[in-house]
Short mmCIF file of C-alpha atoms and ligand atoms in Angstrom, two decimals:
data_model
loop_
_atom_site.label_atom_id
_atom_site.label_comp_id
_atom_site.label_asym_id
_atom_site.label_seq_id
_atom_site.Cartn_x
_atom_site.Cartn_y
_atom_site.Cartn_z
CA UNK A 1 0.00 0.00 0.00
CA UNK A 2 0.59 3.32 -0.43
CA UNK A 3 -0.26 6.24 2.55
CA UNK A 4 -1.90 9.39 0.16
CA UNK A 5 -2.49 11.18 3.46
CA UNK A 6 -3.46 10.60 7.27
CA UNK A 7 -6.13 12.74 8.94
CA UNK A 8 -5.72 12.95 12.79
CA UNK A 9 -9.76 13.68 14.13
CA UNK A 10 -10.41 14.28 17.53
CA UNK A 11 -14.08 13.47 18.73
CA UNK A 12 -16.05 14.51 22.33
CA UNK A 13 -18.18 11.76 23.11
CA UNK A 14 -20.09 12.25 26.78
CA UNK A 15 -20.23 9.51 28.75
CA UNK A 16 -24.20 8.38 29.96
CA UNK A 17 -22.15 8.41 33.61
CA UNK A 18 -19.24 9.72 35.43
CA UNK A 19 -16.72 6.79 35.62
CA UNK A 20 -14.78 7.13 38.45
CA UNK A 21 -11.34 5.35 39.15
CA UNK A 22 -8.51 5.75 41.57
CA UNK A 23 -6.81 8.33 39.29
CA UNK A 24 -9.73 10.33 38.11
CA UNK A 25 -13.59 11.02 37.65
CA UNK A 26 -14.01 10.87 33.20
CA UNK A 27 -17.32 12.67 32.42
CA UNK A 28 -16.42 12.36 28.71
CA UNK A 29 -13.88 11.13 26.59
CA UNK A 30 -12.49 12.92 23.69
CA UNK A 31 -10.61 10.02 21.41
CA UNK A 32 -8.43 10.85 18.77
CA UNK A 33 -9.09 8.94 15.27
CA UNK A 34 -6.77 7.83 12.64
CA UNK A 35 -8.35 8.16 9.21
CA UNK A 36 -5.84 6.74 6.66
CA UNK A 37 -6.32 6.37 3.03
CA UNK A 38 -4.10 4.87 1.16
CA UNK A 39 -3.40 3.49 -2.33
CA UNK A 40 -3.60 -0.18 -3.22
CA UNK A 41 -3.06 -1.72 -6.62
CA UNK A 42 -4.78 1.09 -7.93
CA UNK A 43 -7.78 1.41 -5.95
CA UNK A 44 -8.43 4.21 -2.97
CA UNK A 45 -9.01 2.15 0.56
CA UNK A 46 -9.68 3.96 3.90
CA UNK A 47 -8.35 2.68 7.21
CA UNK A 48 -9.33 3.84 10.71
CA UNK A 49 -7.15 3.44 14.01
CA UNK A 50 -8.71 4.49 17.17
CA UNK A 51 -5.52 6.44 19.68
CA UNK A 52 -6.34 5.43 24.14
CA UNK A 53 -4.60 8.21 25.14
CA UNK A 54 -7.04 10.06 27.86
CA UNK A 55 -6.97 13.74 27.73
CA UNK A 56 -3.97 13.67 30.93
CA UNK A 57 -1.52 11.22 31.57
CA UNK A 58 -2.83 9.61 34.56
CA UNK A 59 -3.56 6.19 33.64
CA UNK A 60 0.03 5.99 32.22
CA UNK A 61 2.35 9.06 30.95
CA UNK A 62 0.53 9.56 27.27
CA UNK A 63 -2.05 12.34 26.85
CA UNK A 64 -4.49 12.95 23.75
CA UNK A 65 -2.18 16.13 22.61
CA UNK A 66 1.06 14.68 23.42
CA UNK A 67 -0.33 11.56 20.88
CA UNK A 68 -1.41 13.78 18.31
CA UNK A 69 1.57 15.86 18.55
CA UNK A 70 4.17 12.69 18.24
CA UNK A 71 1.73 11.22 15.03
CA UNK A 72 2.11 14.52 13.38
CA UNK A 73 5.55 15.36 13.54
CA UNK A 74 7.26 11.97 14.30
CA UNK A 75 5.21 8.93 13.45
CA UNK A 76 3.47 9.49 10.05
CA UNK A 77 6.44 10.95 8.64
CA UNK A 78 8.25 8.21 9.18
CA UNK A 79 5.89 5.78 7.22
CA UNK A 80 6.72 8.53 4.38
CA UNK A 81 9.80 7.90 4.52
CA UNK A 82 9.25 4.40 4.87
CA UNK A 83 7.38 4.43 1.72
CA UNK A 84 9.28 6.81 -0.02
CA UNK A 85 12.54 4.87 0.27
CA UNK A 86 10.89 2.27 -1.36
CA UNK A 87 9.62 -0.27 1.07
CA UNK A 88 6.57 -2.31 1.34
CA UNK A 89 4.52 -1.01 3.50
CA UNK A 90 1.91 -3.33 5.67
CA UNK A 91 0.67 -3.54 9.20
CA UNK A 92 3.77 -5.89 10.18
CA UNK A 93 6.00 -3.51 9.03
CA UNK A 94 4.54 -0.33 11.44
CA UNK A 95 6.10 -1.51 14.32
CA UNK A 96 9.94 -1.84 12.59
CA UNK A 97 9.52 1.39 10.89
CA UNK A 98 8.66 3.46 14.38
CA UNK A 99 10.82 1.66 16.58
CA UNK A 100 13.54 4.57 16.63
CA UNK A 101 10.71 6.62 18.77
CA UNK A 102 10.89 5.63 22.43
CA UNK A 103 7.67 5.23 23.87
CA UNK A 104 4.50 6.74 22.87
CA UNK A 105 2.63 3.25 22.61
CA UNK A 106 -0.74 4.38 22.45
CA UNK A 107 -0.05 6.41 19.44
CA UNK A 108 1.96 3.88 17.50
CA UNK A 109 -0.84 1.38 17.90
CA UNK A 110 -3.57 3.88 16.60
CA UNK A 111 -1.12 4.15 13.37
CA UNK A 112 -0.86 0.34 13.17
CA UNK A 113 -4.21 -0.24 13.41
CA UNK A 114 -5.57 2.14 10.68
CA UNK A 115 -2.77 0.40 7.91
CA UNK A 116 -3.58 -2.96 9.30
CA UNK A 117 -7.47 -2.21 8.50
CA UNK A 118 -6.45 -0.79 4.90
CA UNK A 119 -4.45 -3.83 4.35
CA UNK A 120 -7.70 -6.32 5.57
CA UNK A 121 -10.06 -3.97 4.31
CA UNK A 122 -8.00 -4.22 0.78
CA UNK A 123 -7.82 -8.79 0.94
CA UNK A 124 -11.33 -8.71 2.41
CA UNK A 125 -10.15 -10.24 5.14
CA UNK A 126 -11.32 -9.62 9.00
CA UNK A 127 -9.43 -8.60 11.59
CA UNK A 128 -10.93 -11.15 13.62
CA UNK A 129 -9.56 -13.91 10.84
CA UNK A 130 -6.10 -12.31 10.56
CA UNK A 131 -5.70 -12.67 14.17
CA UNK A 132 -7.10 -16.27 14.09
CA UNK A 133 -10.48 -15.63 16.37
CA UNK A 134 -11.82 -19.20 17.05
CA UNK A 135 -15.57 -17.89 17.78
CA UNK A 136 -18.01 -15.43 16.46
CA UNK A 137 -19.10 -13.68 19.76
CA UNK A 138 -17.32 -13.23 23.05
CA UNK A 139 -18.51 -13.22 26.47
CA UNK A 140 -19.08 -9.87 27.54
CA UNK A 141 -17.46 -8.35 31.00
CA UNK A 142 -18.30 -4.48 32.44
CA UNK A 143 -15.89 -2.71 34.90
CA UNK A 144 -17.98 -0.30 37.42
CA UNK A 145 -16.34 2.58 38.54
CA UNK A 146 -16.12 3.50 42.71
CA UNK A 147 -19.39 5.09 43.83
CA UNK A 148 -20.61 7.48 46.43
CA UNK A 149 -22.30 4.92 48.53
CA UNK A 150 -22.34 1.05 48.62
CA UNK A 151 -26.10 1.32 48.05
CA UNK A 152 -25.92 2.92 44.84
CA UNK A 153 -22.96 0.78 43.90
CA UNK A 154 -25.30 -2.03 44.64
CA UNK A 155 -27.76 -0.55 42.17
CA UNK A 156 -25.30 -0.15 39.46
CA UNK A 157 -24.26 -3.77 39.96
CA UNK A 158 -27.55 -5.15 39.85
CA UNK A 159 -28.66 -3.25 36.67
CA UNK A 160 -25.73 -4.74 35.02
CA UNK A 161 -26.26 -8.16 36.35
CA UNK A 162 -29.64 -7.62 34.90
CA UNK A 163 -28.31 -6.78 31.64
CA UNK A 164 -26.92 -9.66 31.21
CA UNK A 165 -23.58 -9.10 31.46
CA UNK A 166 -21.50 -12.46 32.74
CA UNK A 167 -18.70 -10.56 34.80
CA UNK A 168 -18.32 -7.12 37.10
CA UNK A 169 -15.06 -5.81 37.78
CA UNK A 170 -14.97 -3.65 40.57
CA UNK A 171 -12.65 -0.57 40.86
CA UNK A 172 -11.11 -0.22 44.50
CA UNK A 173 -9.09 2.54 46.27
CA UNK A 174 -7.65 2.74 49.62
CA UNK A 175 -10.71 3.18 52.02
CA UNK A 176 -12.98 1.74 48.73
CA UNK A 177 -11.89 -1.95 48.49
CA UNK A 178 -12.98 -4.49 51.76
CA UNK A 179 -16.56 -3.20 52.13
CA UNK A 180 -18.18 -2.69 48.64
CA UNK A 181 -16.35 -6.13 47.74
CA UNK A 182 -18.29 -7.99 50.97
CA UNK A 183 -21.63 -5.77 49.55
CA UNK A 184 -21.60 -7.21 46.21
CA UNK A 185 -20.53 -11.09 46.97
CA UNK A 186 -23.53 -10.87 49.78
CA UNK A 187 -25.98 -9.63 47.26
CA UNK A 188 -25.36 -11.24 44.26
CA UNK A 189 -23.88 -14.60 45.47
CA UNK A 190 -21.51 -16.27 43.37
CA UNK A 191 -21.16 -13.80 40.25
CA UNK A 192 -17.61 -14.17 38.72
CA UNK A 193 -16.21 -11.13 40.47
CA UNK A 194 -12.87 -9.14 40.17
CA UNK A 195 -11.59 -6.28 41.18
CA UNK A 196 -8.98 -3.61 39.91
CA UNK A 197 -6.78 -1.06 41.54
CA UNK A 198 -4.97 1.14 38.76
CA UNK A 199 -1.96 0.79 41.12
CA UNK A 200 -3.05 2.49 43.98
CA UNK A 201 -1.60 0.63 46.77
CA UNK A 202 1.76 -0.13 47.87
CA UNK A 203 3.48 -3.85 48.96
CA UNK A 204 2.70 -2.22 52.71
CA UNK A 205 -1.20 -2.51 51.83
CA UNK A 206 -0.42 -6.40 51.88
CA UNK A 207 -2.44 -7.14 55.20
CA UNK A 208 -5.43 -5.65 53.76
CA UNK A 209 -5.27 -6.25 50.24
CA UNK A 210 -4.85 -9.85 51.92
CA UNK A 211 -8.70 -9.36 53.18
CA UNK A 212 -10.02 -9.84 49.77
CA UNK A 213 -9.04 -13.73 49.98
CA UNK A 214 -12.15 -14.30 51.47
CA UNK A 215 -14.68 -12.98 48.65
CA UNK A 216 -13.22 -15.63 45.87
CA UNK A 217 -12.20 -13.40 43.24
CA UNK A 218 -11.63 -14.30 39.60
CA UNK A 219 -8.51 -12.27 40.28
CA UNK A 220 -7.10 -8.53 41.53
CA UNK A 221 -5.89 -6.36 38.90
CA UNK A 222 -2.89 -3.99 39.24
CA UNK A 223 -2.61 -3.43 43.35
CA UNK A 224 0.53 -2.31 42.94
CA UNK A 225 2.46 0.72 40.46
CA UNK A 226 3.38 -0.03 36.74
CA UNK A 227 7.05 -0.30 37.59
CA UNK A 228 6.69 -2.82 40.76
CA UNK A 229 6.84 -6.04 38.81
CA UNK A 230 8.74 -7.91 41.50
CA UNK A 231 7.13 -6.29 44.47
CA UNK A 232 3.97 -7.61 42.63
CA UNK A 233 5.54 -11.08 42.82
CA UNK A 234 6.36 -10.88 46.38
CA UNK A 235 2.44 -9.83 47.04
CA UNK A 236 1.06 -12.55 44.87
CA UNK A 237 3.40 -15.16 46.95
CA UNK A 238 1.06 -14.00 49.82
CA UNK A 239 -2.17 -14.25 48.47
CA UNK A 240 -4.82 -16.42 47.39
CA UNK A 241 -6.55 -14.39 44.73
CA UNK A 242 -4.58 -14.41 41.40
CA UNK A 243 -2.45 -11.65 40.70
CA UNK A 244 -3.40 -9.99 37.21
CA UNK A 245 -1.20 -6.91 35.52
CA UNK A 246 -2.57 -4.46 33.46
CA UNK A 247 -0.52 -1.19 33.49
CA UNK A 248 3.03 -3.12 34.37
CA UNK A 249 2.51 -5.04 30.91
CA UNK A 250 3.65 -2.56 28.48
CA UNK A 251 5.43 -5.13 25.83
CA UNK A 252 5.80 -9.19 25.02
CA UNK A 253 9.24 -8.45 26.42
CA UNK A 254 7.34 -7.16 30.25
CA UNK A 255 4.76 -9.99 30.02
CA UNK A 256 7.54 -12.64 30.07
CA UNK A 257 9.61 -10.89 32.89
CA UNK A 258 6.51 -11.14 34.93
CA UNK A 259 5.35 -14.63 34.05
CA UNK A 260 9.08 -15.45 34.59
CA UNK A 261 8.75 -13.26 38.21
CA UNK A 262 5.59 -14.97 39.11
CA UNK A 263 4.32 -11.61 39.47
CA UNK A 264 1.59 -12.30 36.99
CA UNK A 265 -0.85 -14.93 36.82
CA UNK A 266 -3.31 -13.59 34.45
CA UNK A 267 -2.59 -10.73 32.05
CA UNK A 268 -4.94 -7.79 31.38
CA UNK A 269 -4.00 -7.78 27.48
CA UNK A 270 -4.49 -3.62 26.01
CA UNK A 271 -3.94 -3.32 22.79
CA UNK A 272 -3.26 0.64 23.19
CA UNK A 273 -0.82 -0.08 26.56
CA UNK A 274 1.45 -2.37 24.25
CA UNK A 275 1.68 -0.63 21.21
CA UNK A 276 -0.50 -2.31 18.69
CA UNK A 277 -2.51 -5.52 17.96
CA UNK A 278 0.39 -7.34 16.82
CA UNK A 279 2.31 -6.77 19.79
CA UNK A 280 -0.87 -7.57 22.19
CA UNK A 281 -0.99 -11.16 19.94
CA UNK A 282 2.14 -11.72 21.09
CA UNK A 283 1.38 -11.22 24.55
CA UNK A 284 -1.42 -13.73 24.06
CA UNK A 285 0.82 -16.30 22.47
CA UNK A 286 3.49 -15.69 25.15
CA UNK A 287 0.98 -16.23 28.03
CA UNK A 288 -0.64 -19.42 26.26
CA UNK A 289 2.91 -21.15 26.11
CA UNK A 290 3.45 -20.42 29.53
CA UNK A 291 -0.52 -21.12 30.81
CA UNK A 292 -1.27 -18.13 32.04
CA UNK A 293 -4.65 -17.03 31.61
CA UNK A 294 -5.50 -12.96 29.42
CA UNK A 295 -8.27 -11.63 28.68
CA UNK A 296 -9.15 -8.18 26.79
CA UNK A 297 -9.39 -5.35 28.89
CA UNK A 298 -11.12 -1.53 27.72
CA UNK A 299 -10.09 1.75 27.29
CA UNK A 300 -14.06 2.93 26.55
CA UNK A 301 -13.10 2.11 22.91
CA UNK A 302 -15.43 3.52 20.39
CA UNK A 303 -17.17 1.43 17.89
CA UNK A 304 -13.92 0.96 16.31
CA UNK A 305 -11.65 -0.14 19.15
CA UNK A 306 -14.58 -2.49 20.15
CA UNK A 307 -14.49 -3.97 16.72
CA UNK A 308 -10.73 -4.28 17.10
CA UNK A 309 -10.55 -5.82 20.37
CA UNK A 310 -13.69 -8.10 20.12
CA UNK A 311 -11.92 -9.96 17.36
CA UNK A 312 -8.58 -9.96 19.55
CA UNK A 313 -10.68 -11.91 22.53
CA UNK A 314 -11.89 -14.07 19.98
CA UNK A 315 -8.46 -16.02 19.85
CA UNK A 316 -8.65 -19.15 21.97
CA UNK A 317 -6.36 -17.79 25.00
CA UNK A 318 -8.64 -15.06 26.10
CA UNK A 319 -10.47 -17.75 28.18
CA UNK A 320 -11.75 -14.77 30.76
CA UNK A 321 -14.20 -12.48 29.89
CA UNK A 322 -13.12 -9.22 28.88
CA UNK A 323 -14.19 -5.20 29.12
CA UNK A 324 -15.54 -5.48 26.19
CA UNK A 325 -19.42 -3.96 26.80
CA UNK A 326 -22.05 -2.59 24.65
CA UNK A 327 -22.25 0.68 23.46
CA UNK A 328 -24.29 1.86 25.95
CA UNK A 329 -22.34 0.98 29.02
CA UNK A 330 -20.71 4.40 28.27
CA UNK A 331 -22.22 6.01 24.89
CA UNK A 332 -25.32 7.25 23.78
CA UNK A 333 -24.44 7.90 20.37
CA UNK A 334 -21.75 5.78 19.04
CA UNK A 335 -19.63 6.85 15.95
CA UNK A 336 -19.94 3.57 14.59
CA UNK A 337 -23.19 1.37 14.63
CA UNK A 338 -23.57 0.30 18.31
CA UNK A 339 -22.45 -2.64 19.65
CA UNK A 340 -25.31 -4.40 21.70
CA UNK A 341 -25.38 -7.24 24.47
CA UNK A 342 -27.07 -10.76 23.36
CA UNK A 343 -27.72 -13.18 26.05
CA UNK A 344 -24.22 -11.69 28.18
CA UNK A 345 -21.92 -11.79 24.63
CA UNK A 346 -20.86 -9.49 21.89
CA UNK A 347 -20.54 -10.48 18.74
CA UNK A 348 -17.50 -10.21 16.88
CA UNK A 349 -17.91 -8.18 13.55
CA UNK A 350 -17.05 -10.33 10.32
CA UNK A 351 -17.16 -8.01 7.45
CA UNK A 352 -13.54 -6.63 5.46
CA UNK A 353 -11.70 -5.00 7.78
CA UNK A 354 -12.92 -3.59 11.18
CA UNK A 355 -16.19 -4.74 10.09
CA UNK A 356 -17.21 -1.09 11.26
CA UNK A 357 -16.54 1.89 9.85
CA UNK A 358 -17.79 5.56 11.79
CA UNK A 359 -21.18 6.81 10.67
CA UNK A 360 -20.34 9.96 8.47
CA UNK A 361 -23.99 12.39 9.98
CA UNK A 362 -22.63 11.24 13.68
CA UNK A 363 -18.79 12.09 13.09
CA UNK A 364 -19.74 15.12 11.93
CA UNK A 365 -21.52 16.27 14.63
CA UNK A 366 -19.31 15.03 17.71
CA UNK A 367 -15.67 16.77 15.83
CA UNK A 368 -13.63 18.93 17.87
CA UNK A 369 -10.87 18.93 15.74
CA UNK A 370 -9.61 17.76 12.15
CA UNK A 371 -6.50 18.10 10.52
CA UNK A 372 -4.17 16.19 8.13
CA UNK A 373 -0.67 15.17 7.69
CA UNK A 374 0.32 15.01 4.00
CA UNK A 375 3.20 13.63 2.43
O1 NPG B 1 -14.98 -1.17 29.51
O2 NPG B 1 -13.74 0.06 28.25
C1 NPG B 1 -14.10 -0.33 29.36
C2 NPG B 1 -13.44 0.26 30.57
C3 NPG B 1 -12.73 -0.74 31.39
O3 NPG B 1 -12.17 -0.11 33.59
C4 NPG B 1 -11.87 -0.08 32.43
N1 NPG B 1 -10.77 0.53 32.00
O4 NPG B 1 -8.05 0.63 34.23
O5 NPG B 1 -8.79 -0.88 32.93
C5 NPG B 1 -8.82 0.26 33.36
C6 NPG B 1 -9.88 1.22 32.87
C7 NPG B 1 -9.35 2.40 32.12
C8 NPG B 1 -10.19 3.15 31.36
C9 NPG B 1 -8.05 2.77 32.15
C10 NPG B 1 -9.76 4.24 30.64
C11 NPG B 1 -7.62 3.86 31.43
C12 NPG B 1 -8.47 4.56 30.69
#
């Protein structure tokens, strides 16, 4: 393929909720969206990567204008170059061509997804085929934020359990963890439960964090921060609930350092966190050798990151249900048709492609901000 030009939009979407985690209250998101068009063998294709950066760098050290500023002047000039020197350019290739710019993973996966959906787009291929999804639906998870009261966290849960969805994760804080835990369990019996911390404890919280033994969780998710891979060893040693990472697995090369730690039993896999689709297949296959359970987690994706990462839980290691919702869990109005829950599973889309591609009336109306990086 050929890149003609790349067109960096940035979209406000309000959320039907204030999420709340450890690190901060989101009212809205404002996503920034890769539309690519490119040339190949003659005909015009158009590609669209979805960028996970939140507006600050809280969650890790990205931020929506430090993304779009490192795609504009560092990252889609390079595939110029790329292409301009006379490579090949496809998906595979993204990763090798950007790998002189430290960091900015978020970004770089946006980028590799929109070529990777020109290339399947252009084969009429899936993504869900490329990456070798062995189902058509997947069983549908939904994180709930922390909430004024354990009563109206109880009514959140239970309108969720209603839904149908087959999993609640649980957000916990220090002085937001023991109680609502023992709330849910005692309401809702013997739901497959988790919980997740965004690293807001420290190895000192051990006692405590200890406590949650007794409510049989699927797992706990990121107690500790992103760089405490062996103090997250040392933890899980003491525990009974399976240790999961989410914000310490930045790479392949960090999920086998904590596999080979023990640090991580299960593996939040984020397409965005690890720089791309390929690299999160890796993770997959790395943590399926060693038989250690991932599943899919969210970013509150659009349509189009929901597309993406439905098809990635599809493969056959993602044996836990992921944070992959409907639509509506956070959006009114979608950009892309909405995804919708069917008896506690999404399906995964099968046409060319993404399968999804953002409703033209709707993108107009939630813009913020357009502009494009030509040749
Ligand atoms: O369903 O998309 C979803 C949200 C799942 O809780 C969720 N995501 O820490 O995993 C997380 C959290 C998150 C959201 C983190 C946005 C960073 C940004």
């Amino acid at each position: 393929m050929r890149i003609l030009n790349v067109e960096l939009i940035t979209v406000r979407l309000p959320l039907v909720a204030p999420f709340t985690t450890s690190f901060s209250t989101q009212t809205e998101r404002t996503p920034l969206l890769i539309k690519l068009t490119a040339e190949v063998e003659g005909s015009e294709v158009v590609g669209w990567g979805e960028c996970v950066a939140l507006q600050d760098p809280l969650y890790s050290e990205e931020y929506l204008d430090g993304a779009r500023d490192v795609l504009r002047r560092y990252l889609i000039p390079l595939l110029y170059l790329w292409q301009d020197a006379g490579n090949t350019l496809t998906a595979e290739m993204v990763g090798h061509a950007l790998r002189h710019i430290v960091g900015h993973r978020m970004a770089k996966a946006a980028l590799e997804m929109a070529v990777l959906d020109v290339q399947l787009r252009a084969s009429e291929k899936s993504f869900a085929s490329y990456f070798g999804a062995t189902t058509a639906s997947v069983p549908s998870g939904v994180s709930v934020g922390i909430a004024d009261s354990i009563d109206s966290l109880l009514g959140t849960v239970g309108n969720f359990v209603d839904q149908g969805y087959v999993r609640i994760k649980l957000k916990i804080k220090p002085g937001w963890d023991i109680e609502p835990v023992r709330a849910v369990r005692e309401r809702f019996g013997d739901i497959p439960l988790q919980v997740d911390a965004n690293a807001a404890y420290t190895l000192l919280d051990a006692p405590l964090l200890r406590q949650l033994d007794a409510f049989d969780l699927l797992l706990i998710e990121q107690p500790l921060g992103e760089d405490d891979l062996r103090q997250h060893a040392v933890l899980a040693r003491t525990m009974r609930t399976p240790m999961c990472l989410d914000e310490s697995i930045v790479s392949a090369t960090a999920a086998a350092d904590a596999i080979a730690l023990g640090a991580a039993a299960v593996i939040n896999v984020k397409p965005g966190r690890v720089g791309g689709y390929l690299e999160a297949r890796r993770i997959h296959d790395i943590a399926s050798a060693n038989g250690v359970a991932v599943w899919c987690g969210g970013m509150l994706e659009t349509g189009l990151g929901r597309a993406a990462n439905a098809a990635l839980a599809g493969m056959p290691g993602f044996t836990l249900p992921g944070d992959i919702s409907a639509s509506d869990r956070f959006y009114r109005l979608d950009i892309t048709e909405p995804f919708v829950l069917d008896a506690g599973r999404i399906a995964i889309p099968s046409g060319p492609g993404l399968g999804v591609a953002p409703l033209p009336e709707i993108l107009k109306k939630v813009r913020v901000h357009s502009e494009t990086v030509a040749p």
